[in-house]
């Protein structure tokens, strides 16, 4: 089963992808994680992507689709995969279709911008080990200090209020049109995103006919 997870930045796509991996037994392909790893490792593709991500802009299609094409060709994707963070534009969706990548279901996690802004601007990450926190939902035991390694926790540049608002604007202008694109193909599934994490997972599984 090949899935796409749609939703604004901070809608919970990454969290749901992890849970769906367990439920469906197929890998999640998160371009965001792959790009951040490339940036951390200082690869050529990482250097190209860093400027765009730091400014809340979309990474060029040739970079994104190059990463995806390499990944879906790997043996662990033979029985299906979950795409998280791609396609982000109509051009990317059309390119995936042109490459013959079959998509069975497209799940759109629906959530208000105001809720997303609260989620994302409260996120913190350890500057050393990368552990994730949230000032409301999952705070550190000692303010500003990582529970795991004792290093300073920081706000990622793409989680600052200004960048979050820019990312949401880009999503509404560039990515939201994909809902209509996939609705016309009959494989769009809408799920309410402002509810308990487990309930969202349950709703997704039900909508794609894989309730467990």
Short mmCIF file of C-alpha atoms in Angstrom, two decimals:
data_model
loop_
_atom_site.label_atom_id
_atom_site.label_comp_id
_atom_site.label_asym_id
_atom_site.label_seq_id
_atom_site.Cartn_x
_atom_site.Cartn_y
_atom_site.Cartn_z
CA UNK A 1 0.00 0.00 0.00
CA UNK A 2 1.52 3.31 -1.12
CA UNK A 3 0.41 6.33 0.92
CA UNK A 4 0.94 10.08 0.88
CA UNK A 5 0.45 12.14 4.05
CA UNK A 6 -0.65 15.72 3.39
CA UNK A 7 -1.03 18.52 5.91
CA UNK A 8 0.43 21.86 6.87
CA UNK A 9 3.83 22.01 8.63
CA UNK A 10 3.23 20.93 12.23
CA UNK A 11 -0.01 19.05 11.47
CA UNK A 12 1.49 15.84 12.87
CA UNK A 13 2.45 14.04 9.67
CA UNK A 14 5.75 12.78 11.10
CA UNK A 15 4.11 11.40 14.25
CA UNK A 16 1.40 9.64 12.26
CA UNK A 17 3.95 8.26 9.80
CA UNK A 18 5.81 6.57 12.68
CA UNK A 19 2.59 5.01 14.00
CA UNK A 20 1.50 3.88 10.54
CA UNK A 21 4.88 2.19 10.00
CA UNK A 22 4.11 0.00 13.02
CA UNK A 23 0.50 -0.63 12.00
CA UNK A 24 1.11 -1.36 8.31
CA UNK A 25 4.66 -2.74 8.32
CA UNK A 26 5.89 -0.45 5.54
CA UNK A 27 8.63 2.23 5.70
CA UNK A 28 8.04 5.96 6.03
CA UNK A 29 9.95 8.22 3.68
CA UNK A 30 10.28 11.63 5.32
CA UNK A 31 12.02 14.07 3.02
CA UNK A 32 12.33 16.51 5.93
CA UNK A 33 14.33 13.99 7.96
CA UNK A 34 16.44 13.00 4.98
CA UNK A 35 17.20 16.64 4.15
CA UNK A 36 18.07 17.49 7.77
CA UNK A 37 20.39 14.46 7.86
CA UNK A 38 22.04 15.63 4.64
CA UNK A 39 22.49 19.12 6.14
CA UNK A 40 23.97 17.71 9.36
CA UNK A 41 26.39 15.56 7.33
CA UNK A 42 27.35 18.51 5.14
CA UNK A 43 26.56 16.70 1.88
CA UNK A 44 26.23 18.60 -1.38
CA UNK A 45 22.46 18.10 -1.45
CA UNK A 46 22.35 19.23 2.19
CA UNK A 47 24.17 22.46 1.40
CA UNK A 48 21.72 23.13 -1.42
CA UNK A 49 18.73 22.51 0.84
CA UNK A 50 19.95 24.45 3.90
CA UNK A 51 19.36 27.91 2.47
CA UNK A 52 15.78 27.09 1.48
CA UNK A 53 14.83 25.35 4.74
CA UNK A 54 16.36 28.06 6.93
CA UNK A 55 14.16 30.62 5.22
CA UNK A 56 10.97 28.54 5.26
CA UNK A 57 11.04 28.10 1.49
CA UNK A 58 10.37 24.99 -0.56
CA UNK A 59 13.39 22.93 -1.56
CA UNK A 60 13.65 22.69 -5.38
CA UNK A 61 11.88 19.76 -7.03
CA UNK A 62 15.02 18.22 -8.51
CA UNK A 63 16.52 17.88 -5.02
CA UNK A 64 13.36 16.43 -3.45
CA UNK A 65 12.49 14.04 -6.27
CA UNK A 66 16.09 12.86 -6.52
CA UNK A 67 15.97 11.81 -2.87
CA UNK A 68 12.55 10.15 -3.24
CA UNK A 69 13.44 8.25 -6.41
CA UNK A 70 16.51 6.75 -4.74
CA UNK A 71 14.53 5.79 -1.66
CA UNK A 72 11.46 4.10 -3.21
CA UNK A 73 13.76 1.93 -5.34
CA UNK A 74 15.17 0.26 -2.23
CA UNK A 75 14.03 -3.31 -1.40
CA UNK A 76 12.18 -2.37 1.81
CA UNK A 77 9.67 -0.36 -0.26
CA UNK A 78 8.63 -3.36 -2.36
CA UNK A 79 5.42 -3.87 -0.35
CA UNK A 80 4.58 -0.19 -0.01
CA UNK A 81 5.70 3.06 1.57
CA UNK A 82 4.48 6.23 3.25
CA UNK A 83 5.51 9.58 1.77
CA UNK A 84 5.73 12.33 4.40
CA UNK A 85 6.48 15.82 3.10
CA UNK A 86 6.36 15.06 -0.62
CA UNK A 87 4.83 15.93 -3.01
CA UNK A 88 4.53 19.55 -1.88
CA UNK A 89 3.62 21.12 -5.20
CA UNK A 90 1.42 20.27 -8.16
CA UNK A 91 4.55 19.93 -10.31
CA UNK A 92 5.99 17.35 -7.89
CA UNK A 93 2.71 15.40 -7.85
CA UNK A 94 2.60 15.34 -11.64
CA UNK A 95 6.27 14.32 -11.78
CA UNK A 96 5.68 11.40 -9.40
CA UNK A 97 2.73 10.30 -11.52
CA UNK A 98 4.81 10.61 -14.70
CA UNK A 99 7.50 8.41 -13.12
CA UNK A 100 4.86 5.72 -12.63
CA UNK A 101 4.84 5.92 -8.84
CA UNK A 102 1.48 4.41 -7.82
CA UNK A 103 -0.37 6.09 -4.97
CA UNK A 104 -3.25 4.20 -3.34
CA UNK A 105 -4.39 6.71 -0.70
CA UNK A 106 -3.66 10.37 0.04
CA UNK A 107 -4.45 11.29 3.66
CA UNK A 108 -4.87 14.99 4.43
CA UNK A 109 -4.56 15.88 8.14
CA UNK A 110 -6.78 18.93 8.62
CA UNK A 111 -5.94 21.45 11.36
CA UNK A 112 -6.30 25.22 11.90
CA UNK A 113 -3.30 27.50 11.44
CA UNK A 114 -3.65 28.93 14.96
CA UNK A 115 -3.25 25.45 16.49
CA UNK A 116 -0.22 24.75 14.32
CA UNK A 117 1.47 28.04 15.27
CA UNK A 118 1.14 27.13 18.96
CA UNK A 119 2.57 23.68 18.34
CA UNK A 120 5.55 24.70 16.24
CA UNK A 121 6.72 27.84 18.01
CA UNK A 122 6.78 25.84 21.27
CA UNK A 123 9.04 23.12 19.89
CA UNK A 124 12.60 22.81 21.20
CA UNK A 125 15.45 20.51 20.19
CA UNK A 126 18.65 19.55 21.99
CA UNK A 127 21.67 21.28 20.44
CA UNK A 128 23.80 18.18 21.05
CA UNK A 129 21.80 14.93 20.87
CA UNK A 130 18.76 16.15 18.90
CA UNK A 131 16.11 15.09 21.44
CA UNK A 132 12.77 16.85 20.86
CA UNK A 133 10.67 18.75 23.41
CA UNK A 134 7.75 21.18 23.60
CA UNK A 135 7.41 23.96 26.18
CA UNK A 136 3.78 22.94 26.88
CA UNK A 137 3.22 19.37 25.71
CA UNK A 138 6.62 17.88 26.56
CA UNK A 139 8.81 20.31 28.55
CA UNK A 140 12.31 19.57 29.82
CA UNK A 141 12.60 18.84 33.55
CA UNK A 142 14.98 21.79 33.91
CA UNK A 143 14.07 24.75 31.70
CA UNK A 144 16.37 25.02 28.70
CA UNK A 145 18.34 21.85 29.52
CA UNK A 146 18.05 18.49 27.73
CA UNK A 147 16.84 15.64 29.96
CA UNK A 148 18.93 13.11 28.04
CA UNK A 149 22.37 14.70 27.85
CA UNK A 150 22.30 18.01 29.77
CA UNK A 151 23.05 20.20 26.76
CA UNK A 152 21.15 23.39 25.89
CA UNK A 153 17.83 23.05 24.08
CA UNK A 154 17.18 25.56 21.31
CA UNK A 155 14.44 26.62 18.91
CA UNK A 156 15.16 25.58 15.34
CA UNK A 157 15.23 28.46 12.91
CA UNK A 158 12.32 26.97 10.94
CA UNK A 159 10.21 26.94 14.16
CA UNK A 160 10.47 30.68 14.89
CA UNK A 161 7.10 32.55 14.66
CA UNK A 162 8.13 34.45 11.52
CA UNK A 163 9.30 31.33 9.71
CA UNK A 164 6.25 29.30 10.80
CA UNK A 165 3.91 31.95 9.36
CA UNK A 166 5.92 31.97 6.14
CA UNK A 167 5.81 28.17 5.93
CA UNK A 168 2.03 28.15 6.43
CA UNK A 169 1.62 30.77 3.71
CA UNK A 170 3.72 28.67 1.32
CA UNK A 171 1.65 25.57 2.23
CA UNK A 172 -1.65 27.27 1.45
CA UNK A 173 -0.33 28.71 -1.81
CA UNK A 174 1.67 25.74 -3.11
CA UNK A 175 0.57 22.50 -1.44
CA UNK A 176 -3.12 22.77 -0.59
CA UNK A 177 -4.00 22.51 -4.29
CA UNK A 178 -2.89 18.87 -4.11
CA UNK A 179 -6.11 18.02 -2.29
CA UNK A 180 -8.08 18.88 -5.42
CA UNK A 181 -5.53 17.06 -7.62
CA UNK A 182 -5.94 13.80 -5.69
CA UNK A 183 -9.68 14.24 -5.06
CA UNK A 184 -10.16 14.11 -8.82
CA UNK A 185 -8.35 10.77 -8.82
CA UNK A 186 -10.64 9.45 -6.09
CA UNK A 187 -7.96 8.65 -3.52
CA UNK A 188 -8.12 11.65 -1.14
CA UNK A 189 -9.03 10.88 2.52
CA UNK A 190 -9.63 13.78 4.95
CA UNK A 191 -8.88 13.31 8.67
CA UNK A 192 -9.41 15.75 11.56
CA UNK A 193 -6.00 16.60 13.03
CA UNK A 194 -6.97 18.43 16.23
CA UNK A 195 -7.68 15.35 18.35
CA UNK A 196 -5.77 12.70 20.29
CA UNK A 197 -2.84 11.17 18.39
CA UNK A 198 -4.15 7.60 18.68
CA UNK A 199 -7.59 8.66 17.45
CA UNK A 200 -6.05 10.27 14.37
CA UNK A 201 -4.18 7.02 13.64
CA UNK A 202 -7.39 5.03 14.07
CA UNK A 203 -9.27 7.38 11.73
CA UNK A 204 -6.54 7.10 9.09
CA UNK A 205 -6.52 3.30 9.21
CA UNK A 206 -10.30 3.25 8.90
CA UNK A 207 -10.30 5.68 5.95
CA UNK A 208 -7.75 3.59 4.02
CA UNK A 209 -9.52 0.34 4.80
CA UNK A 210 -6.82 -1.03 7.08
CA UNK A 211 -8.39 -0.67 10.53
CA UNK A 212 -6.64 -2.90 13.08
#
